[in-house]
mmCIF file of C-alpha atoms in Angstrom:
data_model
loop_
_atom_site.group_PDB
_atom_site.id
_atom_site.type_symbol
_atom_site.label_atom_id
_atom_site.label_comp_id
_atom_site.label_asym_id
_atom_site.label_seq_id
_atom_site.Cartn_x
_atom_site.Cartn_y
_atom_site.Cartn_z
ATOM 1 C CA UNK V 1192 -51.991 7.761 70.976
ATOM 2 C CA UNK V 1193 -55.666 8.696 69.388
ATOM 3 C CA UNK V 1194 -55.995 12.054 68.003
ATOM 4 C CA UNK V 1195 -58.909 14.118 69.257
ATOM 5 C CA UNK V 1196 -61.249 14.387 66.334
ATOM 6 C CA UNK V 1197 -62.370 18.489 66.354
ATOM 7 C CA UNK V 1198 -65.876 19.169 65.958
ATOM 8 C CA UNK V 1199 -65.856 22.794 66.337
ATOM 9 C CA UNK V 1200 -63.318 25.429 65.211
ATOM 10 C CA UNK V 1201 -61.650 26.831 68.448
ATOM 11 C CA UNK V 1202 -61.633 29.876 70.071
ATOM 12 C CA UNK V 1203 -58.703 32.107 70.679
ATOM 13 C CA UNK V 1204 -58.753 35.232 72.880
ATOM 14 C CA UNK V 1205 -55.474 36.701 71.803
ATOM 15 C CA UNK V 1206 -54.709 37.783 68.122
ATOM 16 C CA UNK V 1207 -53.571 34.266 66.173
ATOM 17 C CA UNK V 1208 -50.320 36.353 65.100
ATOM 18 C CA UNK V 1209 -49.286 36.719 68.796
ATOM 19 C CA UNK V 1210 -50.414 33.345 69.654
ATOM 20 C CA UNK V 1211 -48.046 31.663 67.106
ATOM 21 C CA UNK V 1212 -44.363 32.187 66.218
ATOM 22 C CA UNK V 1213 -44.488 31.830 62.738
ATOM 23 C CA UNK V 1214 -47.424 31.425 60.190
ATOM 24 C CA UNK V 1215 -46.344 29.035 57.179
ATOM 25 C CA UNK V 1216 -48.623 30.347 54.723
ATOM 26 C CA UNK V 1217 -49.809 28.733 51.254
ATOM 27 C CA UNK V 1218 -49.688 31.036 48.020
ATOM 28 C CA UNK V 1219 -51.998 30.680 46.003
ATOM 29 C CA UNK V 1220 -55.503 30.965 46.818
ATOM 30 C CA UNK V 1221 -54.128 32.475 50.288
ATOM 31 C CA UNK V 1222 -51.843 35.416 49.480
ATOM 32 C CA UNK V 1223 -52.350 35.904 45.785
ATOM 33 C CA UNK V 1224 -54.553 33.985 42.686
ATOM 34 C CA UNK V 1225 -53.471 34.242 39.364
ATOM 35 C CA UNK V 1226 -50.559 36.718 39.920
ATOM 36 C CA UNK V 1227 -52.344 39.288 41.564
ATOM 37 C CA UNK V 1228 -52.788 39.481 45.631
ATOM 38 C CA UNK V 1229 -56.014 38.500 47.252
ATOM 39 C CA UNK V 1230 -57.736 41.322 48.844
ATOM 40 C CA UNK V 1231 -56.129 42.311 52.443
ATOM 41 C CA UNK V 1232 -53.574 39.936 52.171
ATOM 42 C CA UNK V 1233 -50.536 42.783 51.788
ATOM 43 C CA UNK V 1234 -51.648 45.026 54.699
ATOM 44 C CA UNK V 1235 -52.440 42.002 56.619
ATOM 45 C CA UNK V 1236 -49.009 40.444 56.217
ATOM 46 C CA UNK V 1237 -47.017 44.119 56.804
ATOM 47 C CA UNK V 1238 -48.960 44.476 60.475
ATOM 48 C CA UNK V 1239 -48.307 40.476 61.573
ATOM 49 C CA UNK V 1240 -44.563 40.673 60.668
ATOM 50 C CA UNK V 1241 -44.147 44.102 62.420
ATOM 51 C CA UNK V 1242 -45.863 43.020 65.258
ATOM 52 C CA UNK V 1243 -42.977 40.518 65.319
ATOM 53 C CA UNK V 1244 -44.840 37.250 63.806
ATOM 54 C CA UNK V 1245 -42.384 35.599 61.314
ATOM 55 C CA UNK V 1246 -43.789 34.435 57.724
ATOM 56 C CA UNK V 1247 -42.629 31.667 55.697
ATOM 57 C CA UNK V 1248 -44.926 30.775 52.314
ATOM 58 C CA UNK V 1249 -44.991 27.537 51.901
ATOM 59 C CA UNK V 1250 -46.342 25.935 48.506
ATOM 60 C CA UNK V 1251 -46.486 22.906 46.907
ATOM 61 C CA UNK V 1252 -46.225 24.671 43.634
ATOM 62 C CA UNK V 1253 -42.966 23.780 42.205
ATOM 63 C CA UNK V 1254 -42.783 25.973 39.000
ATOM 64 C CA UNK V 1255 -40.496 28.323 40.780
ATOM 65 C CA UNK V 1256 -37.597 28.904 42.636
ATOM 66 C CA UNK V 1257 -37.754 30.294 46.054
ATOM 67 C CA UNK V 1258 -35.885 33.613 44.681
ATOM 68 C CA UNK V 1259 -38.439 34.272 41.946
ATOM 69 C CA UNK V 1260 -41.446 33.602 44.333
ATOM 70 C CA UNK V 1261 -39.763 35.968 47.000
ATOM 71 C CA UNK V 1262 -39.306 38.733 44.083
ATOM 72 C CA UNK V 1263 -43.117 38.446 42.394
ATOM 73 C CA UNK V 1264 -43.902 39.017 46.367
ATOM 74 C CA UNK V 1265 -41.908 42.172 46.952
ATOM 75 C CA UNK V 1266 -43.355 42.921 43.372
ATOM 76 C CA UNK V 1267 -46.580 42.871 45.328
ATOM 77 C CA UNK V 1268 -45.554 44.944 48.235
ATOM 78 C CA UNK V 1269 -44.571 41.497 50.720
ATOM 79 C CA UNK V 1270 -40.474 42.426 51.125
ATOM 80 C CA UNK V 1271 -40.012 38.483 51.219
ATOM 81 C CA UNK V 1272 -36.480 36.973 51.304
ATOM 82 C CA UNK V 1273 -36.006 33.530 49.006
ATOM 83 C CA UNK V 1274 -35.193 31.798 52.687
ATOM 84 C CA UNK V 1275 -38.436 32.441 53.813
ATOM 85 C CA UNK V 1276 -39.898 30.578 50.514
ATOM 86 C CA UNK V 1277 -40.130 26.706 50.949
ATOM 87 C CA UNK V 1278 -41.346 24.622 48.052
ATOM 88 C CA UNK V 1279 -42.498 20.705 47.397
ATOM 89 C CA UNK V 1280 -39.562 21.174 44.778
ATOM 90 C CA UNK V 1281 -36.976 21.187 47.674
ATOM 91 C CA UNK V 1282 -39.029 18.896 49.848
ATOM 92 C CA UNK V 1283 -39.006 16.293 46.972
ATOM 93 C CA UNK V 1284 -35.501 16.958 45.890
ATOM 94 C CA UNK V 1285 -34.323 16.441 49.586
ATOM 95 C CA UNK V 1286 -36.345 13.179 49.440
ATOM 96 C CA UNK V 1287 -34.670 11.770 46.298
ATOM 97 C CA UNK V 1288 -31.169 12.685 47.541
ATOM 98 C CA UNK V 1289 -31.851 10.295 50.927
ATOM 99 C CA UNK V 1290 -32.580 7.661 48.140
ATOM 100 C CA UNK V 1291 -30.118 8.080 45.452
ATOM 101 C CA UNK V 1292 -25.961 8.638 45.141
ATOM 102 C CA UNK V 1293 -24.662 12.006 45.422
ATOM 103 C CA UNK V 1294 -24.528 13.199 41.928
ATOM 104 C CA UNK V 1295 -27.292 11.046 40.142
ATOM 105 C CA UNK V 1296 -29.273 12.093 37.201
ATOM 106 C CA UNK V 1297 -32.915 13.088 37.705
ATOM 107 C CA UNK V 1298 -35.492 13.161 34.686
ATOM 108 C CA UNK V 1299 -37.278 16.535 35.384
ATOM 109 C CA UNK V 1300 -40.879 16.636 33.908
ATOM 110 C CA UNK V 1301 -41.431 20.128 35.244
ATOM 111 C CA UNK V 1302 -40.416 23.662 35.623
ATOM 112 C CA UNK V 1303 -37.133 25.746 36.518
ATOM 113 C CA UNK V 1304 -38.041 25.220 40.956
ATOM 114 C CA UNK V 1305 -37.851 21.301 40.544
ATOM 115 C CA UNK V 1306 -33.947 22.025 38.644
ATOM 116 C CA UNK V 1307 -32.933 24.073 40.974
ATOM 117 C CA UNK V 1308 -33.947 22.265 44.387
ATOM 118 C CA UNK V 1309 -32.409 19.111 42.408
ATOM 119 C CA UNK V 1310 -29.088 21.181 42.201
ATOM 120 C CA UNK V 1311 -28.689 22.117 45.510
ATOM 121 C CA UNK V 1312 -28.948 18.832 46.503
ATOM 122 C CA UNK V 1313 -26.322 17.674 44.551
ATOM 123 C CA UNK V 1314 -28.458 16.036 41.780
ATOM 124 C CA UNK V 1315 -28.080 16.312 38.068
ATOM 125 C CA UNK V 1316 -31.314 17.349 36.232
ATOM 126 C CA UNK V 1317 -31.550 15.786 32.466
ATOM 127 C CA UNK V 1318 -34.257 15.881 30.039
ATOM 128 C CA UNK V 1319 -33.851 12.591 28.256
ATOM 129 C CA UNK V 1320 -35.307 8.782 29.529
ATOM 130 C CA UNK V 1321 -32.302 7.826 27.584
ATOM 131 C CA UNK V 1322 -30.126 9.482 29.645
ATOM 132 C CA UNK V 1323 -27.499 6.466 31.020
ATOM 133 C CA UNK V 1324 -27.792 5.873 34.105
ATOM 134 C CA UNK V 1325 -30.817 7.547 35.341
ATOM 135 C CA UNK V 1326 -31.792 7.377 39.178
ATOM 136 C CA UNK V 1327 -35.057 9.146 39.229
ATOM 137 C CA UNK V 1328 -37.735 10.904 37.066
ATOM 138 C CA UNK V 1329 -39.382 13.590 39.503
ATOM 139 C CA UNK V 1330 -42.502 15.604 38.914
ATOM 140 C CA UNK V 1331 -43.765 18.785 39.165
ATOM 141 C CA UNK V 1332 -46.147 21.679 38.208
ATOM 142 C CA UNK V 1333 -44.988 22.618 34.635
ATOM 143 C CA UNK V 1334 -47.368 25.570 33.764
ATOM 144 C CA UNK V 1335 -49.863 25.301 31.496
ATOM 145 C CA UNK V 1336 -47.634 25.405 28.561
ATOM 146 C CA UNK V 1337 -45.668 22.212 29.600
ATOM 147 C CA UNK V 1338 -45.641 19.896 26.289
ATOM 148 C CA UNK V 1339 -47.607 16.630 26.197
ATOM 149 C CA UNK V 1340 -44.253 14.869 25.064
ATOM 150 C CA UNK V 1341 -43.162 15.299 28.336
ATOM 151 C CA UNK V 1342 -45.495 13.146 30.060
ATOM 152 C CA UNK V 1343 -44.219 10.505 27.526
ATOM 153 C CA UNK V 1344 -41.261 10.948 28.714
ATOM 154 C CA UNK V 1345 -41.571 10.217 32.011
ATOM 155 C CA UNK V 1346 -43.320 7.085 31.016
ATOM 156 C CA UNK V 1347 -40.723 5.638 28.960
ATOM 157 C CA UNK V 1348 -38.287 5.988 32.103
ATOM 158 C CA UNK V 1349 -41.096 4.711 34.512
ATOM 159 C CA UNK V 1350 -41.604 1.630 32.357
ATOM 160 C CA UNK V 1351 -37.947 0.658 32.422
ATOM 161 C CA UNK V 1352 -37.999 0.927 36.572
ATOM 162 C CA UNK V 1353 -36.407 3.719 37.483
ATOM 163 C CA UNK V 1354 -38.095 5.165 40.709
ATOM 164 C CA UNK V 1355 -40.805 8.146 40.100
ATOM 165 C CA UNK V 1356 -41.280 10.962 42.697
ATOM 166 C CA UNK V 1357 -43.863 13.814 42.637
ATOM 167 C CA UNK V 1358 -43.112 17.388 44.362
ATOM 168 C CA UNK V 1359 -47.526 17.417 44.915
ATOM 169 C CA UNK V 1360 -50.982 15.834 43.924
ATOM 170 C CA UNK V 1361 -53.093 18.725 43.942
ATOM 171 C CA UNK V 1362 -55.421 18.058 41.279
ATOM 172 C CA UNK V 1363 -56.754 21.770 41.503
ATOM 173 C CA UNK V 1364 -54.474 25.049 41.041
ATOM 174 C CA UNK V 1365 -56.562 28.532 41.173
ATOM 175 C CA UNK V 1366 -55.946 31.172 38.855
ATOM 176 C CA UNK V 1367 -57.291 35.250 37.731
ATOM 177 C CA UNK V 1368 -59.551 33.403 35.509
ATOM 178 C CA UNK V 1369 -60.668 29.863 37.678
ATOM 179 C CA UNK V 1370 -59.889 26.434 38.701
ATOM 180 C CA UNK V 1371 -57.327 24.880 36.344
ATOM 181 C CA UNK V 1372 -55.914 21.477 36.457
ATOM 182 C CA UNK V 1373 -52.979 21.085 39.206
ATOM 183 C CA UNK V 1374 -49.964 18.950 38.909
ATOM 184 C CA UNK V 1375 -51.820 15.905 40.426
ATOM 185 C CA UNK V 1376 -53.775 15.719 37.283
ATOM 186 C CA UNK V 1377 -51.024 15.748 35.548
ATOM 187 C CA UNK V 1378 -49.757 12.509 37.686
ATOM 188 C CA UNK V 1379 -52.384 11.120 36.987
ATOM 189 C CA UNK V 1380 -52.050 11.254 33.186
ATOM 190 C CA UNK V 1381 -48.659 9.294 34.089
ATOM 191 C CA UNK V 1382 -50.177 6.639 36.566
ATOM 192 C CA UNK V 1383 -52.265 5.485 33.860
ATOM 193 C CA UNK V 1384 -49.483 5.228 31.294
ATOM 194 C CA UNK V 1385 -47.413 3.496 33.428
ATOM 195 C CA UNK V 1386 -49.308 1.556 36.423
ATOM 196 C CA UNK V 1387 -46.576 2.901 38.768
ATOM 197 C CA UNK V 1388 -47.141 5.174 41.979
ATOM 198 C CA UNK V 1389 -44.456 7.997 42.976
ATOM 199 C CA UNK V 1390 -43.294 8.862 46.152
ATOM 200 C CA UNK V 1391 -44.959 12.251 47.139
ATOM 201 C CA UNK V 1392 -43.428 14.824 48.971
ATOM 202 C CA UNK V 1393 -45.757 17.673 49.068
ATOM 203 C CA UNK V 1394 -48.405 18.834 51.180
ATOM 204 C CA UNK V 1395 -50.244 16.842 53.127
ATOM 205 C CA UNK V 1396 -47.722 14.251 53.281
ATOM 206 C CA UNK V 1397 -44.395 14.351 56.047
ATOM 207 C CA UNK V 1398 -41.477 15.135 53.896
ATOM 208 C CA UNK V 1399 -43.629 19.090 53.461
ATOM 209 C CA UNK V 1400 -43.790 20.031 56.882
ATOM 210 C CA UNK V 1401 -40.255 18.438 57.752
ATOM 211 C CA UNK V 1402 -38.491 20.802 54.912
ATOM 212 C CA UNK V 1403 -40.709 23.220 56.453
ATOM 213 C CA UNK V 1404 -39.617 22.967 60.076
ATOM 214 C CA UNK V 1405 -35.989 22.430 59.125
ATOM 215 C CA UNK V 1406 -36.011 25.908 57.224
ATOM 216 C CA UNK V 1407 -38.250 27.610 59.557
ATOM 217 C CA UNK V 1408 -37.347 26.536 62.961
ATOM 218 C CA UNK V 1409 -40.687 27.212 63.770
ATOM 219 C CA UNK V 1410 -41.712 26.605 67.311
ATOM 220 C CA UNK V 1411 -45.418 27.483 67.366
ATOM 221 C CA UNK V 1412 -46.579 27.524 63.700
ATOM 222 C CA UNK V 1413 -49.872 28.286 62.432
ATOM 223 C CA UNK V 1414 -50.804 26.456 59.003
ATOM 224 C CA UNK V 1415 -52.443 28.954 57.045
ATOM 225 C CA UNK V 1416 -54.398 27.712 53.786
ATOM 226 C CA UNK V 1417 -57.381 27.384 51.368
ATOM 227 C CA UNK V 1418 -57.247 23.838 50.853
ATOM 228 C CA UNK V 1419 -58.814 21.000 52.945
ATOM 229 C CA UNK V 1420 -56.858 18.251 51.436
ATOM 230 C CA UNK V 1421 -53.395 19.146 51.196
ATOM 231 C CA UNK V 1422 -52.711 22.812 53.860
ATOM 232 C CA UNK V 1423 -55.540 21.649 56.586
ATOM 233 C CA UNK V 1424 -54.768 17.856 56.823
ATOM 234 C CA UNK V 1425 -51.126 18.759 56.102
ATOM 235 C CA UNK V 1426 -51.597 20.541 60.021
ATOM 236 C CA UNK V 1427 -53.331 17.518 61.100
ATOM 237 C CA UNK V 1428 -50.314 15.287 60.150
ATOM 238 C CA UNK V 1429 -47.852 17.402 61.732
ATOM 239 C CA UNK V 1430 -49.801 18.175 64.532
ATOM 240 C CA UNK V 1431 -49.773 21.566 64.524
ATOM 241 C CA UNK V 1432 -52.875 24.367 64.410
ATOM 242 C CA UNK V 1433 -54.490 25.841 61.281
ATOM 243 C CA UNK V 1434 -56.330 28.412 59.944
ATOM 244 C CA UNK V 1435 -58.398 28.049 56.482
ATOM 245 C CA UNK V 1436 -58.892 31.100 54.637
ATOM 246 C CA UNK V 1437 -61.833 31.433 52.166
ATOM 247 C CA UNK V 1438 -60.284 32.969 49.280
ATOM 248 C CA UNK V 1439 -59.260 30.169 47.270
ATOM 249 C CA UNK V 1440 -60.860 26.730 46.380
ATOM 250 C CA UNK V 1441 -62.627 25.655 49.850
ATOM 251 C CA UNK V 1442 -65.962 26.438 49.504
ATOM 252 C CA UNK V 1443 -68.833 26.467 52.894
ATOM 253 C CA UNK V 1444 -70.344 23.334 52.107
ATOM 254 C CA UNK V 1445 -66.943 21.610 51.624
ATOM 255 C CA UNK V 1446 -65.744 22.941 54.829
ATOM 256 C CA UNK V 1447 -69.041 21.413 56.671
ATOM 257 C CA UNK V 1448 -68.956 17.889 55.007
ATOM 258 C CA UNK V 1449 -65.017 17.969 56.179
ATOM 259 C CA UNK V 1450 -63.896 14.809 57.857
ATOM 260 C CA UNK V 1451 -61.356 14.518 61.325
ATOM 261 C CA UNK V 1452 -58.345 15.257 59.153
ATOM 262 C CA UNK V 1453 -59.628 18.355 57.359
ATOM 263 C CA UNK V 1454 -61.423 20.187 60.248
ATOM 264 C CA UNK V 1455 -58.939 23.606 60.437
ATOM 265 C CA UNK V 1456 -58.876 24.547 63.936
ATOM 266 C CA UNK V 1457 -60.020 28.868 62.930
ATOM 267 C CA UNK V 1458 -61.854 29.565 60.189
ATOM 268 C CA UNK V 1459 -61.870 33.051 58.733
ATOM 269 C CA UNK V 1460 -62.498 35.250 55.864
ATOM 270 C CA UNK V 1461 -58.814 36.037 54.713
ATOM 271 C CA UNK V 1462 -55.363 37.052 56.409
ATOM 272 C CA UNK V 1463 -57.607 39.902 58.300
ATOM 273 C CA UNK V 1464 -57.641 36.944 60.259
ATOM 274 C CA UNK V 1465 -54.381 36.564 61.632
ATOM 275 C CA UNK V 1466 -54.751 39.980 63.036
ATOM 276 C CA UNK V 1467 -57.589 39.358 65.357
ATOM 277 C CA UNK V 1468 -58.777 36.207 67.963
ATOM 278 C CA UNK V 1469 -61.198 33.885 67.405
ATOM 279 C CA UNK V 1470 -64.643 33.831 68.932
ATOM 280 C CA UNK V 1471 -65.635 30.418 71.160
ATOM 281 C CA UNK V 1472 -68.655 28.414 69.362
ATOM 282 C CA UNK V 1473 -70.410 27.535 72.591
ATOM 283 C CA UNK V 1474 -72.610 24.712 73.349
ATOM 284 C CA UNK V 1475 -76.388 26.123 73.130
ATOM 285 C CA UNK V 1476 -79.866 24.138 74.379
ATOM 286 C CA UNK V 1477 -80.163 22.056 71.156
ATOM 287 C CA UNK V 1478 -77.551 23.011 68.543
ATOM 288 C CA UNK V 1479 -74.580 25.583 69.242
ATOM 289 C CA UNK V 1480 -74.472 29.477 69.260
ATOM 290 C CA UNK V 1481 -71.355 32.034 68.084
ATOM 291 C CA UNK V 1482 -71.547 35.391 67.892
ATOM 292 C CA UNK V 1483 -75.617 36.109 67.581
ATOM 293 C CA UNK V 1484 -76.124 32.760 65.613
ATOM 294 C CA UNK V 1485 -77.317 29.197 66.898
ATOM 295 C CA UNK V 1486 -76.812 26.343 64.423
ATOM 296 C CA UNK V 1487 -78.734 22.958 64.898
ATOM 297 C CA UNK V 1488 -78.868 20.318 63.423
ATOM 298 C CA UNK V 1489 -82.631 18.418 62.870
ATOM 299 C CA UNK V 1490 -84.177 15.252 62.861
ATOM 300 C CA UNK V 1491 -85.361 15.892 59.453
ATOM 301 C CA UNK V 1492 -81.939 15.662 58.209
ATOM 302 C CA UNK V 1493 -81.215 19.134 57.529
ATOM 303 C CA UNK V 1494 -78.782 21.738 59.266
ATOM 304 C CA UNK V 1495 -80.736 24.945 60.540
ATOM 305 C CA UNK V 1496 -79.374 28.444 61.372
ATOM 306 C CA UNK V 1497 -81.248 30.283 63.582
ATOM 307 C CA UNK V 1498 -80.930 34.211 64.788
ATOM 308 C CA UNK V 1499 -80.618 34.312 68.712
ATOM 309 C CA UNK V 1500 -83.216 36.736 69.187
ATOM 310 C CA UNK V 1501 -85.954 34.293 67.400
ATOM 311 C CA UNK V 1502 -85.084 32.195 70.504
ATOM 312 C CA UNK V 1503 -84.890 34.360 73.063
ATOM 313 C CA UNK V 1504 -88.095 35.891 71.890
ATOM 314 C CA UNK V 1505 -89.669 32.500 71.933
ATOM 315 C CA UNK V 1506 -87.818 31.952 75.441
ATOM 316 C CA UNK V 1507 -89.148 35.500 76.905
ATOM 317 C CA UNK V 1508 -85.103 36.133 77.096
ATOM 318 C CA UNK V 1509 -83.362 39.405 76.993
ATOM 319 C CA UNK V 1510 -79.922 38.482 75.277
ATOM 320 C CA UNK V 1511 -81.364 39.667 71.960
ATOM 321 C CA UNK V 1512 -80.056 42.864 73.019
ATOM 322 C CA UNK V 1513 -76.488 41.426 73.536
ATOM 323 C CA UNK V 1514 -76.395 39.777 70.192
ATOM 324 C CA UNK V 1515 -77.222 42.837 68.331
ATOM 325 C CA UNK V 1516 -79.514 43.567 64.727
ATOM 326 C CA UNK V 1517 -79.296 40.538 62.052
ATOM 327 C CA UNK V 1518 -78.089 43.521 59.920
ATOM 328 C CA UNK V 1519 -74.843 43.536 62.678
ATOM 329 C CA UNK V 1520 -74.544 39.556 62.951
ATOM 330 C CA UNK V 1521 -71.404 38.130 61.288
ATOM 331 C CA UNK V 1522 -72.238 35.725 58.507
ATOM 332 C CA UNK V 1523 -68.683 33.732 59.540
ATOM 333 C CA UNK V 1524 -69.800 33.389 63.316
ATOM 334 C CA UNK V 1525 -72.984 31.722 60.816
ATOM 335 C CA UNK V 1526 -70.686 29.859 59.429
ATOM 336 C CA UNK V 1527 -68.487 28.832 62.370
ATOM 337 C CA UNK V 1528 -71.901 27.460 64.725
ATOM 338 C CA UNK V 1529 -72.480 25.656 61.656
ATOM 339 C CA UNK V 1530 -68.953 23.599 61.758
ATOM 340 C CA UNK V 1531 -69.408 22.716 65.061
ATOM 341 C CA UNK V 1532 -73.176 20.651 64.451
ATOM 342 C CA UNK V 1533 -71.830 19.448 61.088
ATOM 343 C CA UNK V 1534 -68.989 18.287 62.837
ATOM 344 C CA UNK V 1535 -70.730 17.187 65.979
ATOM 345 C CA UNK V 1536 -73.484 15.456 64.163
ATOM 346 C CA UNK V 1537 -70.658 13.613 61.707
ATOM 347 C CA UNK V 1538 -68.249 12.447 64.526
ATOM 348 C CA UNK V 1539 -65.236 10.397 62.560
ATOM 349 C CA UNK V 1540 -67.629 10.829 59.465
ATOM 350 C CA UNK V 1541 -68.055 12.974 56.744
ATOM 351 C CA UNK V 1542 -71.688 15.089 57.649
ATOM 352 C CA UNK V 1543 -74.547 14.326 55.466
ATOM 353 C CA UNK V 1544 -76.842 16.686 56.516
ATOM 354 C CA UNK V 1545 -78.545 19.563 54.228
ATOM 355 C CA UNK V 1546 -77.283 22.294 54.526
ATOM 356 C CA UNK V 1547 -78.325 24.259 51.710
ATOM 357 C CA UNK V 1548 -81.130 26.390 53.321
ATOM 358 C CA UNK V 1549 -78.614 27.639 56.069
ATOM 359 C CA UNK V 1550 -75.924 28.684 53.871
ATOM 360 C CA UNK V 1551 -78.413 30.567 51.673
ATOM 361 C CA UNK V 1552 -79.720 32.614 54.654
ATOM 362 C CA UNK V 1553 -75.902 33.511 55.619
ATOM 363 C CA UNK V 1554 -75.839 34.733 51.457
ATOM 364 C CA UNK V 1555 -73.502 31.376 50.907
ATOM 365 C CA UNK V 1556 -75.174 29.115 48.666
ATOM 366 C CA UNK V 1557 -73.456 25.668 48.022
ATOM 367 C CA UNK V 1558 -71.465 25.375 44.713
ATOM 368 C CA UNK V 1559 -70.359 21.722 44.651
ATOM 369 C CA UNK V 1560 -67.395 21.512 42.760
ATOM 370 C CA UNK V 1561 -66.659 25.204 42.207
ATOM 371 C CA UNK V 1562 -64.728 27.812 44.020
ATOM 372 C CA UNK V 1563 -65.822 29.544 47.113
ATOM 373 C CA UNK V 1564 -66.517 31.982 44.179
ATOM 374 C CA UNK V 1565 -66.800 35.540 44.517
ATOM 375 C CA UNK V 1566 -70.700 35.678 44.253
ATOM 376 C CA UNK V 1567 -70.753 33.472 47.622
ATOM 377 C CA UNK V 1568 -67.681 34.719 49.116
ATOM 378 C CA UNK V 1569 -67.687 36.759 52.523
ATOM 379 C CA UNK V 1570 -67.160 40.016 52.351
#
């Protein structure tokens, strides 16, 4: 069956937290960033799960286990039980244990999560490539502090055959002070030392949202996330919705160039937006309009935003007085008519059109490469 490829983020006309079930939320860059919690995120979270929405974070960090993730949350005022924490460290560790003999030794090159999702499956986690009889070296998110020696490690054991898994491939982790490199970088380091691929478990890939499901019983989730490449197309594999939050490393111009697979179906500011619907982006007379903006895209190659009243002016219309003051426009409704002629324009493609001019005027100028940081962030 062919997958309908989105070219606008949808509308929703009840609050998402009473249109889904459960919300499987990412950590960081969602809920908190370097240890602290993003803005709204704890008030947020408190109304959903009262108003009977359940919450499972879902990360593909695999420093730690469940229990300490569900304490630093409760530390941040989310009461958070470690059932309602699922990690790549148990999807990975359930992955090795459908390949291996009950009771096999596993090379961890990571943190105290990947040991203890290793244990539970009945896996024994050793620190040595001399280790006899050695099933599997997995990988995971170390910390910054994890030694250099370790990635040698895994290469000795990698270079003598034994199978290599990876809990994730983010390449990117945010933190208080920035981008820092993720645990796909670290990979990486390995692939080159060794030539050899590992089986990846993490988000986007199937064996995430399966440990997910199985622990949730989720049956209408909402992906909630930051990233395009691992929480969005994560919801596009598993067919399920998604909303991308714009508090971690997704920036506006990276969310416009998005192809099929990382095209969230909402788009909002933060977890404010679980609490509320989402306005329709509605077809306009040459671009498309949502909430007092029209985007369009030109023949000169550029995306342009345009006010509704400069329209209606120029149309002797009177549905300026609907849309309200450009003081009172939203930038994200902006932001959201611009998605849908990106998206429209690109098809199956990734858009190439300019928009740098637009996302100035909404106060969102592009930073390739960067953070949507908090000089371009909405407020």
């Amino acid at each position: 069956m062919t997958r309908q490829i989105r070219t606008s983020p949808a509308a929703c006309d009840q609050s998402l937290h009473q249109a889904y079930d459960t919300a499987l939320l990412d950590l960081d860059g969602v809920v908190y960033a370097g240890g602290r919690a993003i803005g709204h995120a704890v008030e947020s979270l408190a109304a959903a799960r009262a108003d009977g929405m359940h919450l499972a974070y879902v990360t593909n960090n695999a420093l730690r286990t469940p229990e300490s993730v569900a304490e630093h949350l409760g530390e941040l005022g989310i009461p958070t039980a470690a059932a309602e924490v699922i990690t790549s460290a148990q999807a990975v560790a359930r992955l090795i244990a459908e390949q291996v003999e009950p009771g096999s030794k596993v090379l961890v090159i990571g943190g105290e999560g990947l040991r203890v999702a290793l244990r539970e499956r009945g896996l024994v986690p050793v620190e040595s490539a001399d280790e006899e009889g050695l099933a599997a070296v997995v990988q995971g998110y170390g910390g910054p502090d994890l030694a250099w020696g370790r990635f040698a490690e895994a290469a000795y054991a990698i270079n003598r055959g034994v199978p290599w898994y990876a809990s994730n491939t983010d390449l990117t982790i945010p933190g208080a002070r920035g981008i820092a490199p993720g645990n796909g970088a670290a990979v990486e380091v390995v692939r080159i030392a060794t030539g050899a691929d590992p089986q990846v478990a993490g988000k986007p890939l199937p064996p995430m949202h399966r440990e997910t499901v199985l622990r949730t019983g989720a049956k209408r989730p909402l992906v909630v996330g930051d990233r395009l490449d691992t929480d969005i197309e994560g919801a596009f594999n598993g067919e399920v919705d998604s909303l991308l939050v714009l508090t971690g490393v997704t920036d506006a111009e990276q969310l416009l160039r998005a192809e099929p697979r990382h095209r969230p179906t909402y788009v909002d500011r933060d977890l404010r937006g679980l609490l509320s619907g989402q306005p329709e982006v509605v077809p306009a007379a040459e671009g498309f309009r949502c909430g007092g903006w029209t985007a369009v895209a030109l023949n000169n190659g550029e995306l342009e935003l345009r006010e509704d009243d400069e329209d209606d002016q120029a149309d002797g219309g009177d549905e300026a007085a609907d849309s309200g003051s450009g003081a009172d426009r939203d930038p994200l409704d902006g932001l959201r008519a611009l998605c849908a002629a990106a998206w429209t324009s690109a098809g199956e493609d990734v858009c190439t059109l300019d928009a740098a001019k637009a996302l100035a005027r909404l106060g969102l100028q592009a930073s390739p490469g960067g953070p949507f940081g908090a000089e371009a962030r909405l407020t």
